[in-house]
Coordinates of C-alpha atoms and ligand atoms in Angstrom, one line a residue:
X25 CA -36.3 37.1 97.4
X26 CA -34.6 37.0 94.1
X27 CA -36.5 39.3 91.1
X28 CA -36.9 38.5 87.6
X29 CA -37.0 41.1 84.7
X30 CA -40.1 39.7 82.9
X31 CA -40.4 41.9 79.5
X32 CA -44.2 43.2 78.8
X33 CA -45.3 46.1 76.5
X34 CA -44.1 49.9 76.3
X35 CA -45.5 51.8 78.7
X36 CA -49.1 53.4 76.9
X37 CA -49.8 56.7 78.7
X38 CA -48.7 60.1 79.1
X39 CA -48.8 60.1 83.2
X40 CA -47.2 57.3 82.7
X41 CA -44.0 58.5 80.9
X42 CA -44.3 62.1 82.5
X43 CA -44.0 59.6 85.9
X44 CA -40.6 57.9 84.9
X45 CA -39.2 61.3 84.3
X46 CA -37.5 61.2 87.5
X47 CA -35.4 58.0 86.4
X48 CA -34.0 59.0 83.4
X49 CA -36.7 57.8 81.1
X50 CA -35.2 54.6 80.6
X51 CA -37.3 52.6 78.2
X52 CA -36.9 49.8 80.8
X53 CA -37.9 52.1 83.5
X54 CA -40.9 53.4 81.6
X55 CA -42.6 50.0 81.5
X56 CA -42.0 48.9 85.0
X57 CA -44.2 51.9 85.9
X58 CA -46.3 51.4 83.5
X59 CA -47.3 47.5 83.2
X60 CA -45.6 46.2 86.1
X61 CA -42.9 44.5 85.1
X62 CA -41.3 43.6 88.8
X63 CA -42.8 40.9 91.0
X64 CA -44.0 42.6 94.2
X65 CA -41.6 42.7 97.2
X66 CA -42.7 40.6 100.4
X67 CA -40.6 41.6 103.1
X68 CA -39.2 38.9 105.3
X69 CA -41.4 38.3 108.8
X70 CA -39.5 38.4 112.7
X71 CA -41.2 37.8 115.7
X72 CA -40.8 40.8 118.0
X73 CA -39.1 39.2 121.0
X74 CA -35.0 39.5 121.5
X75 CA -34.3 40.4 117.7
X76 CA -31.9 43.3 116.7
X77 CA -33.0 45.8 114.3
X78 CA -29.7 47.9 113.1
X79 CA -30.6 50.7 110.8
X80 CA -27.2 51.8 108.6
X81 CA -26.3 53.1 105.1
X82 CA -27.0 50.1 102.3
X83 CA -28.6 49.4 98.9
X84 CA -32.5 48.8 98.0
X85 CA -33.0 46.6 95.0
X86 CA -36.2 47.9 93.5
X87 CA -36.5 45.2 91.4
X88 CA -35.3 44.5 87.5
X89 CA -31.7 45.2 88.4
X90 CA -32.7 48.8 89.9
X91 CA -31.0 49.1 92.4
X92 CA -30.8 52.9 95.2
X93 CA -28.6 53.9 97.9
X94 CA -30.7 53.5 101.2
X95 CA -30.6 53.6 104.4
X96 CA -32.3 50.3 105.6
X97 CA -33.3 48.2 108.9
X98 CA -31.6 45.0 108.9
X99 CA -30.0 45.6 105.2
X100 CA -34.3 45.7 103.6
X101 CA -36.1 48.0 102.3
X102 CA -38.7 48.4 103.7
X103 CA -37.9 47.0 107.2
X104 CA -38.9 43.3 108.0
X105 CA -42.7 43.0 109.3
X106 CA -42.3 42.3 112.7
X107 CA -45.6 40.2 113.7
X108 CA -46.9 39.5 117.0
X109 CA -48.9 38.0 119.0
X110 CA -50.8 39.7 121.7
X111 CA -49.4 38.7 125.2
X112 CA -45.9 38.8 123.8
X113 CA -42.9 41.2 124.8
X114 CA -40.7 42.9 122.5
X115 CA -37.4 43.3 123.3
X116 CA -36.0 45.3 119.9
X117 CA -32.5 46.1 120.1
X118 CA -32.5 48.9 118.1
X119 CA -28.4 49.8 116.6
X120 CA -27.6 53.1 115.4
X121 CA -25.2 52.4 112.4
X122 CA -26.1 56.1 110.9
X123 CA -24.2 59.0 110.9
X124 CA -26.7 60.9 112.3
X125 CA -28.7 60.1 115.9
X126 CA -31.8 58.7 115.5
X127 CA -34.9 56.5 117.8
X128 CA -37.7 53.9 116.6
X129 CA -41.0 54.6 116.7
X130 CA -43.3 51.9 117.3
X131 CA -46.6 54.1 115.3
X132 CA -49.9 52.3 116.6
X133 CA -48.2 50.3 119.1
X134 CA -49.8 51.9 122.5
X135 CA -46.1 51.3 124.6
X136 CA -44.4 53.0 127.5
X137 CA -43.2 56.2 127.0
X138 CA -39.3 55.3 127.5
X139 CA -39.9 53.0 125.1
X140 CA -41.8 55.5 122.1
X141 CA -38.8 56.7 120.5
X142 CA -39.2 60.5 121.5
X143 CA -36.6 62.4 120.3
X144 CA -35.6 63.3 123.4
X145 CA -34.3 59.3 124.1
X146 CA -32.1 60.0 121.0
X147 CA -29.4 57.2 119.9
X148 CA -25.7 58.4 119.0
X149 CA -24.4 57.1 116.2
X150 CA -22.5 53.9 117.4
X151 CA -24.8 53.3 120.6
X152 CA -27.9 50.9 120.6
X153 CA -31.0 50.9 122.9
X154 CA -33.4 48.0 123.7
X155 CA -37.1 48.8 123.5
X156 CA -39.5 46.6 125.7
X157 CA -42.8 46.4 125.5
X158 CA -45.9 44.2 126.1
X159 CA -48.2 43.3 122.9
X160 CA -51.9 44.1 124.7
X161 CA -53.8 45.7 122.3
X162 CA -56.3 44.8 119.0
X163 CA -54.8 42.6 116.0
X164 CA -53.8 45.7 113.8
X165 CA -51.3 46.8 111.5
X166 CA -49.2 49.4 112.9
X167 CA -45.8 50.2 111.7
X168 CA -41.9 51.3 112.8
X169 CA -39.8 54.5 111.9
X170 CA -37.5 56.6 113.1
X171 CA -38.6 59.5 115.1
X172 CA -35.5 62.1 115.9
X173 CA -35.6 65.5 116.3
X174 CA -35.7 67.2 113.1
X175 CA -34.6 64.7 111.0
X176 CA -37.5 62.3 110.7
X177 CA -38.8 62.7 106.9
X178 CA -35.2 62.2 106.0
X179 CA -34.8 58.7 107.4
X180 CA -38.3 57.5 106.6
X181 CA -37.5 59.1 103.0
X182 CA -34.4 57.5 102.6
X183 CA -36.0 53.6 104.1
X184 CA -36.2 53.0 107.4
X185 CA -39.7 52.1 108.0
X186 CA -41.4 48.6 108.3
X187 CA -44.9 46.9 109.1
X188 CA -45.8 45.8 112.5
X189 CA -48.6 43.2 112.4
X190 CA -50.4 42.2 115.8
X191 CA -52.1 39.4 115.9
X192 CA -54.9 38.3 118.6
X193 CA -57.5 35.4 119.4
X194 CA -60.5 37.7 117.7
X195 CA -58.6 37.8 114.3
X196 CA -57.8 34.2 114.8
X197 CA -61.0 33.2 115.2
X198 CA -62.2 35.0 112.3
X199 CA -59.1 33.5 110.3
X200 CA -59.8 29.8 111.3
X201 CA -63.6 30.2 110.4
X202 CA -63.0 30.8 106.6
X203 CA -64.1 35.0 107.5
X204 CA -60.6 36.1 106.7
X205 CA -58.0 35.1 104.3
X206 CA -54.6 34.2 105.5
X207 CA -51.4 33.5 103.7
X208 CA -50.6 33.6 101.0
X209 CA -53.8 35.4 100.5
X210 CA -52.8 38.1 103.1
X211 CA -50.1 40.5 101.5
X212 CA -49.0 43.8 102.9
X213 CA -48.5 46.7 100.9
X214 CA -46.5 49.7 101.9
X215 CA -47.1 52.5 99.4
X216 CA -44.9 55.5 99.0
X217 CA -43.4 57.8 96.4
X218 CA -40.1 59.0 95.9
X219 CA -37.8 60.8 93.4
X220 CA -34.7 59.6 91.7
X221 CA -31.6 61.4 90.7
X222 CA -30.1 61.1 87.1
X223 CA -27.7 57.8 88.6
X224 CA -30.8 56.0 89.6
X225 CA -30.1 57.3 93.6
X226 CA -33.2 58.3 96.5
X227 CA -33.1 61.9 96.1
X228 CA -34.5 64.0 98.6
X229 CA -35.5 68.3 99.5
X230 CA -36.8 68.9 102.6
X231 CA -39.4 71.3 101.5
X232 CA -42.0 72.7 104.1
X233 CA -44.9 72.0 101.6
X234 CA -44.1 68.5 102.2
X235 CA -41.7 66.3 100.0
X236 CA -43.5 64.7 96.8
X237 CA -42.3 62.3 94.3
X238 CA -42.9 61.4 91.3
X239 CA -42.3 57.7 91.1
X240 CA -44.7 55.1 93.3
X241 CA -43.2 52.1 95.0
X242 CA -45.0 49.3 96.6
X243 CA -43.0 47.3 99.0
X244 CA -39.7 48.9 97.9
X245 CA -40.7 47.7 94.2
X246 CA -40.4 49.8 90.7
X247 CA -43.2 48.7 88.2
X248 CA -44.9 46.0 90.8
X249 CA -46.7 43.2 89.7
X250 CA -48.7 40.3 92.0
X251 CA -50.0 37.0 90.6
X252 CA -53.3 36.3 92.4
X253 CA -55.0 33.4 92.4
X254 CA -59.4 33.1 92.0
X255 CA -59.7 34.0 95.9
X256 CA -60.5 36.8 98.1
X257 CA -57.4 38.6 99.4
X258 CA -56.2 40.6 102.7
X259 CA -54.6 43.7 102.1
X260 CA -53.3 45.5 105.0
X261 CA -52.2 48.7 103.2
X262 CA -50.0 51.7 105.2
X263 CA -49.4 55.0 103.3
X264 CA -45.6 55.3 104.5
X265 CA -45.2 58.3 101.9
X266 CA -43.9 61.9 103.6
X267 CA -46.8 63.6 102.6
X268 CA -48.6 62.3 99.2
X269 CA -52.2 61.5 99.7
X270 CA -53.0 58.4 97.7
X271 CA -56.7 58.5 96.0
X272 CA -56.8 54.3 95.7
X273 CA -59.4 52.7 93.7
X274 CA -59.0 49.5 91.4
X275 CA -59.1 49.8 87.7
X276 CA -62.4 47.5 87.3
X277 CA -63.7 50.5 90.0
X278 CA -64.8 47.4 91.6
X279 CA -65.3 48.1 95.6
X280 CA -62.5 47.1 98.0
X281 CA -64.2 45.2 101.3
X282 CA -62.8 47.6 103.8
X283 CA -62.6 45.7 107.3
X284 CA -59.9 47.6 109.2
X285 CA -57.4 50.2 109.0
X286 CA -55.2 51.8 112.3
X287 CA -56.5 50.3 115.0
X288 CA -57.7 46.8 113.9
X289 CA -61.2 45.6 112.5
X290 CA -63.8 47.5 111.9
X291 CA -67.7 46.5 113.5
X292 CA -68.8 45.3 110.0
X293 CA -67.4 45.2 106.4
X294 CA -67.7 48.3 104.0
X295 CA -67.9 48.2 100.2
X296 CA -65.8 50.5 99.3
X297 CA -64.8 52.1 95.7
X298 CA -62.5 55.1 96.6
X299 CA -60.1 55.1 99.6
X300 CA -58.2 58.8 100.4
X301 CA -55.5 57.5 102.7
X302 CA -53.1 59.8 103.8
X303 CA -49.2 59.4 105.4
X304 CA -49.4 56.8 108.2
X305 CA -53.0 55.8 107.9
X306 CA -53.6 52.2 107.6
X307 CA -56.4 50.2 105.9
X308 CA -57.5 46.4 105.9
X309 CA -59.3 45.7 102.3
X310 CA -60.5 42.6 101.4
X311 CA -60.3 42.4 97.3
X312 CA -62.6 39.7 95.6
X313 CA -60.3 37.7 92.8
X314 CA -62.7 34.8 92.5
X315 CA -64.1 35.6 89.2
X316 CA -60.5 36.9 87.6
X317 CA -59.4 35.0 84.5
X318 CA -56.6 33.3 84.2
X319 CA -53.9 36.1 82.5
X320 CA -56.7 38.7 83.3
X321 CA -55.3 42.1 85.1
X322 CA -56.8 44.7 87.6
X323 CA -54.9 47.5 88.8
X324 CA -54.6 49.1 92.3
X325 CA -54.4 52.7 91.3
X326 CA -54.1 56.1 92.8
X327 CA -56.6 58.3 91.2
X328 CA -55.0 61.7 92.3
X329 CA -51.7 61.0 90.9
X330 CA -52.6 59.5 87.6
X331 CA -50.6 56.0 88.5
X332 CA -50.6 52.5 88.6
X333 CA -49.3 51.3 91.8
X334 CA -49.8 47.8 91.9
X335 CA -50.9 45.1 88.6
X336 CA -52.4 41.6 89.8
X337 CA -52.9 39.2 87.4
X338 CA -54.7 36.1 87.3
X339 CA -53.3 32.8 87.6
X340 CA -56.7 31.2 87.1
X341 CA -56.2 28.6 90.2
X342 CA -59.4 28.4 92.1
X343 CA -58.6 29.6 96.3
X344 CA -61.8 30.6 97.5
X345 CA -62.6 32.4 100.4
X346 CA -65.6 34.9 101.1
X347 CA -66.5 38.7 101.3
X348 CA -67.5 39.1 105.2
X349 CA -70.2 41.1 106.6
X350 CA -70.3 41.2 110.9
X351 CA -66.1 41.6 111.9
X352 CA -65.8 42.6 115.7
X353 CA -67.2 45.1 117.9
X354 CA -66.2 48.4 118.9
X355 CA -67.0 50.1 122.5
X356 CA -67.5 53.5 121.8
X357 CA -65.7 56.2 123.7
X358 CA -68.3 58.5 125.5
X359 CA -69.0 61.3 127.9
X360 CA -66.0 63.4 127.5
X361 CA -64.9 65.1 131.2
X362 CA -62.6 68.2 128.9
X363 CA -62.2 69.2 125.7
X364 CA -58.8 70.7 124.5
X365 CA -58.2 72.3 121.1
X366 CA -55.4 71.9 119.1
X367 CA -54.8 74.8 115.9
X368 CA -52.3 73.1 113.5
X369 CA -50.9 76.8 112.2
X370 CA -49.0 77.6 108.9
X371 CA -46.6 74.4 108.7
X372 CA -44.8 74.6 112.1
X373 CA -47.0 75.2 114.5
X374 CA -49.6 73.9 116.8
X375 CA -51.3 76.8 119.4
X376 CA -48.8 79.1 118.1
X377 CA -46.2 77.0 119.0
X378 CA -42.9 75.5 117.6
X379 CA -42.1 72.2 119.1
X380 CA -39.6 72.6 122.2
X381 CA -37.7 68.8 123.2
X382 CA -38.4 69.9 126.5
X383 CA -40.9 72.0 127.0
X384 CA -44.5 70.0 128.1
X385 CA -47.9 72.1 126.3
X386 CA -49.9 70.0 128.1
X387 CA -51.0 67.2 130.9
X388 CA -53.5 64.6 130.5
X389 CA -55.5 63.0 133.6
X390 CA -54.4 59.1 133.2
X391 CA -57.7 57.0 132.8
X392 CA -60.3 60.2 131.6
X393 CA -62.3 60.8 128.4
X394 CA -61.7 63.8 126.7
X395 CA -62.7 65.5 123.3
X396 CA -59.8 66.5 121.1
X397 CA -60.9 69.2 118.7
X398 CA -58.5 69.6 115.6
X399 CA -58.7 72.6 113.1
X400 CA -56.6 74.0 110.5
X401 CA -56.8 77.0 108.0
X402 CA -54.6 76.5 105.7
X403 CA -51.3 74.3 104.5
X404 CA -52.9 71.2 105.1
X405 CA -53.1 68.2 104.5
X406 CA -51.9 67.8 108.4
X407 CA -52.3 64.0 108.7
X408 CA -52.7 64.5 112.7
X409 CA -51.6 61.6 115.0
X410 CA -51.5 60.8 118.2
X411 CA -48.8 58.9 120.2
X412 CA -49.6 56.6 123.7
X413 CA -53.6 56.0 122.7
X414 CA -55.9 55.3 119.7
X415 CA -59.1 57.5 119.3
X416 CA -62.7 57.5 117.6
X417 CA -63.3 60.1 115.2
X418 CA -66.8 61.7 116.0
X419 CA -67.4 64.6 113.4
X420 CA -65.7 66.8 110.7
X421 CA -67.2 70.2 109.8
X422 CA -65.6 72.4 107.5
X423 CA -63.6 71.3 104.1
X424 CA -65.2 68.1 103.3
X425 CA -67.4 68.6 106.0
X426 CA -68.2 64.7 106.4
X427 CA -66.8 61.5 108.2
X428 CA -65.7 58.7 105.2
X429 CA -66.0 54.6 106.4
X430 CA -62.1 54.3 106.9
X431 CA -62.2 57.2 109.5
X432 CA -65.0 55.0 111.9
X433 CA -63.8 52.3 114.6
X434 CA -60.0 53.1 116.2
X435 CA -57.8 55.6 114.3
X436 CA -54.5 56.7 115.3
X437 CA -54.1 59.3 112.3
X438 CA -56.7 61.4 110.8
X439 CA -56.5 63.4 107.9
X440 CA -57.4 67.4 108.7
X441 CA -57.6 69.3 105.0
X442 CA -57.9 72.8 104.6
X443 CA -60.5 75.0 106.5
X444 CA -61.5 71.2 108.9
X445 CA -62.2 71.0 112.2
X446 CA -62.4 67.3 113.5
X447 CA -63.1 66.3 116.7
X448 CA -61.8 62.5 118.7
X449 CA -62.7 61.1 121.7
X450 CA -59.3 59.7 123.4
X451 CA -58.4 57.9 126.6
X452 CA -55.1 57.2 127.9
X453 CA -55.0 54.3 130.0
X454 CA -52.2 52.5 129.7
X455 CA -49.2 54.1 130.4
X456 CA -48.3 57.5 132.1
X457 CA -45.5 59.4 130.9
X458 CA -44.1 61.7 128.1
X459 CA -46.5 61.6 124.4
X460 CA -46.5 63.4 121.4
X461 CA -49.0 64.7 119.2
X462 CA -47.9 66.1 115.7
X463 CA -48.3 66.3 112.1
X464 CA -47.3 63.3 109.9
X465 CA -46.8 65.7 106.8
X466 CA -42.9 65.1 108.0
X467 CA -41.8 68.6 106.7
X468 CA -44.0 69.8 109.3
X469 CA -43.1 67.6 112.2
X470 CA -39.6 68.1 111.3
X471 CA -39.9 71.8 111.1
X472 CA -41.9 71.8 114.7
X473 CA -45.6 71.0 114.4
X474 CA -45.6 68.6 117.2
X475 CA -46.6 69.2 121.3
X476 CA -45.5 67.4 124.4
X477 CA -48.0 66.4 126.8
X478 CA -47.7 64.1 129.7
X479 CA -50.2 61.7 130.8
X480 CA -50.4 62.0 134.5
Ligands
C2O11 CU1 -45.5 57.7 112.7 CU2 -44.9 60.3 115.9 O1 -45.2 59.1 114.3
CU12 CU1 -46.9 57.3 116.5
CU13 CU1 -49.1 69.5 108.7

């Protein structure tokens, strides 16, 4: 997609200026952060079966002649959104053009362990490895990133991430009855930060805190804008930061619908007017533009950090479209056989423990219910997730001491702040074989707060 510089006003606020800091305070950069001066990014679409997906060295162009070294999937940043259907079977030739080793992880896609992108199935520089898997699981947005030992908030930081959209029959249903938008009222938006050195360049420090910068993108663009017609519109939103939590709320503080986030749709929509989403949570909003004027703007904002991450502005075309109530339905998980607990400690460890390649913490019956009981003193936010299975979240005590509407129906990730203990009801039945559980904060995955289990 080719991107215009379209001139607007001087950026207003101090955030705003204290924001492009990082970029050398260009005038020019200034405003994009400010107004949103860049049309948003729409990465291309593939279908999943027998594409290749090489990840190498290359440039981002963040829009308004920005441009950053990267290292990018299939020469994009982000990656292309692979969508599928469910019934179909990936085949993913993923080639390593790095200098360093590295694996794809499919994040949300329930697959077979050879084909999870442990970091034990790591891929030299040079070589390349085909992932197979069958599609057979809820329409959801889930998402692809590296996953190598030590290294992983380096790659994602640097560009290699993308959406992966599943479709199924439920969704289409919903879809083809007027309940959902569809394109080109669906848009995904992957949300990050990142910092920039004085030539305009990705800069990164590992830090054990967790890496934060102090610039937003959306979609890979500086400064985004998105002209939106008088219609309802799909979001489907992933936090692919390292570790910022983003507060997001619209500038109207007008609700977002919220009808999914990890693991599909939710039972029922959800007016919603603040969203605290953190790194590799997913949400599905539903934003109502009918009544927006022509050359009238809202803002997608992030409340924590002070910024604008996203401007839509009327176009004034009439598109229609409707705020649903009833979505799909959700089986809950019940009568747990074990409970295990898992202590994320300081901001390496989980159970005292340093994550070992080979070494297995644990073994999980294939086919049981069990309750899965998180806690955390101190360093968070852990953004726990869980590889091979989705979960329900049943209760959080401690900290904020309360379950929020984007934490009910499936959830792959789930936020655990300082002094929480949470508590999931999971069941593996799909595949046996080697999983992971770990921090998303990547400084702390990286640095070891992750655990081996097989499911047996
Ligand atoms: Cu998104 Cu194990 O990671
Ligand atoms: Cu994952
Ligand atoms: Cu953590």
């Amino acid at each position: 997609m080719q991107r215009r510089v379209v001139v607007v006003g001087a950026a207003s606020t101090v955030g705003v200026l204290a924001a492009a800091g990082g970029l050398g305070a260009s005038a020019a950069a200034a405003r994009s952060i400010a107004g949103g001066i860049n049309p948003l990014h729409m990465p291309s679409t593939v279908s999943p079966g027998g594409f290749t997906l090489t990840a190498q060295p290359g440039t981002a162009d963040l829009g308004g002649g920005r441009t950053t070294d990267a290292w990018v999937y299939n020469a994009a940043f982000p990656g292309p959104t692979i969508v599928a259907n469910r019934g179909d079977v990936a085949a993913v030739t993923l080639v390593n053009g790095l200098s360093q080793e590295t694996t794809t992880h499919w994040h949300g896609m329930v697959v077979p362990s050879d084909a999870d992108g442990h970091p034990k199935d790591a891929i030299s520089p040079g070589r390349s490895y085909l992932y197979q898997f069958a599609v057979d699981q809820r329409a959801g947005l889930s998402w692809y990133h590296p996953h190598p030992h030590m290294h992983t908030g380096e790659q994602v930081y640097r560009g290699l991430a993308g959406a992966f959209v599943v479709r199924d029959a439920e969704e289409a249903a919903l879809i083809a009855g007027g309940t959902l938008p569809s394109a080109p009222y669906e848009i995904p938006l992957i949300i990050r930060d990142a910092s920039f050195d004085s030539r305009g360049n990705l800069s990164f420090g590992a830090k054990s805190s967790g890496f934060l910068g102090n610039t937003p993108l959306v979609n890979g663009t500086l400064g985004p804008y998105l002209s939106v017609d008088q219609a309802a519109y799909r979001f489907r939103v992933l936090n692919g930061a390292n570790a910022r939590i983003f507060r997001l709320a619209l500038s109207t503080a007008a609700p977002f619908s919220l009808v999914g986030n990890d693991g599909g749709l939710l039972a029922a929509a959800v007016p919603v007017s603040e969203i605290r989403l953190a790194p590799a949570e997913r949400l599905d909003v539903l934003v109502d533009f009918r009544s927006l004027a022509r050359d009238a703007t809202v803002t997608l904002r992030c409340l924590d950090a002070g910024w604008n991450l996203l401007q839509f502005r009327g176009t004034g075309v009439s598109g229609g479209g409707v705020i649903p109530t009833a979505l799909s339905t959700i089986t809950p998980l019940a009568a747990p056989v074990r409970t295990r607990d898992f202590s994320f400690d300081g901001m390496s460890r989980i159970n005292g423990q340093t994550f070992s390649l080979t070494r297995v913490d644990f073994q999980v019956p294939f086919g049981d219910t069990e309750r899965w009981r998180f806690r955390t003193n101190g360093n968070a936010p852990h953004p726990v997730h869980v590889h091979g299975a989705s979960f329900q979240i049943q209760s959080r005590t401690g900290g904020r001491g309360q379950l929020f509407p984007w934490e009910s129906g499936w959830k792959d990730t789930v936020l655990l702040d300082d002094g929480e203990t949470v508590e999931v009801l999971i069941r593996f039945d799909h595949y046996r074989g080697r999983y992971l559980l770990h921090c998303h904060q990547l400084a702390h995955e990286d640095n070891g707060m992750m655990a081996n289990f097989d499911v047996v």
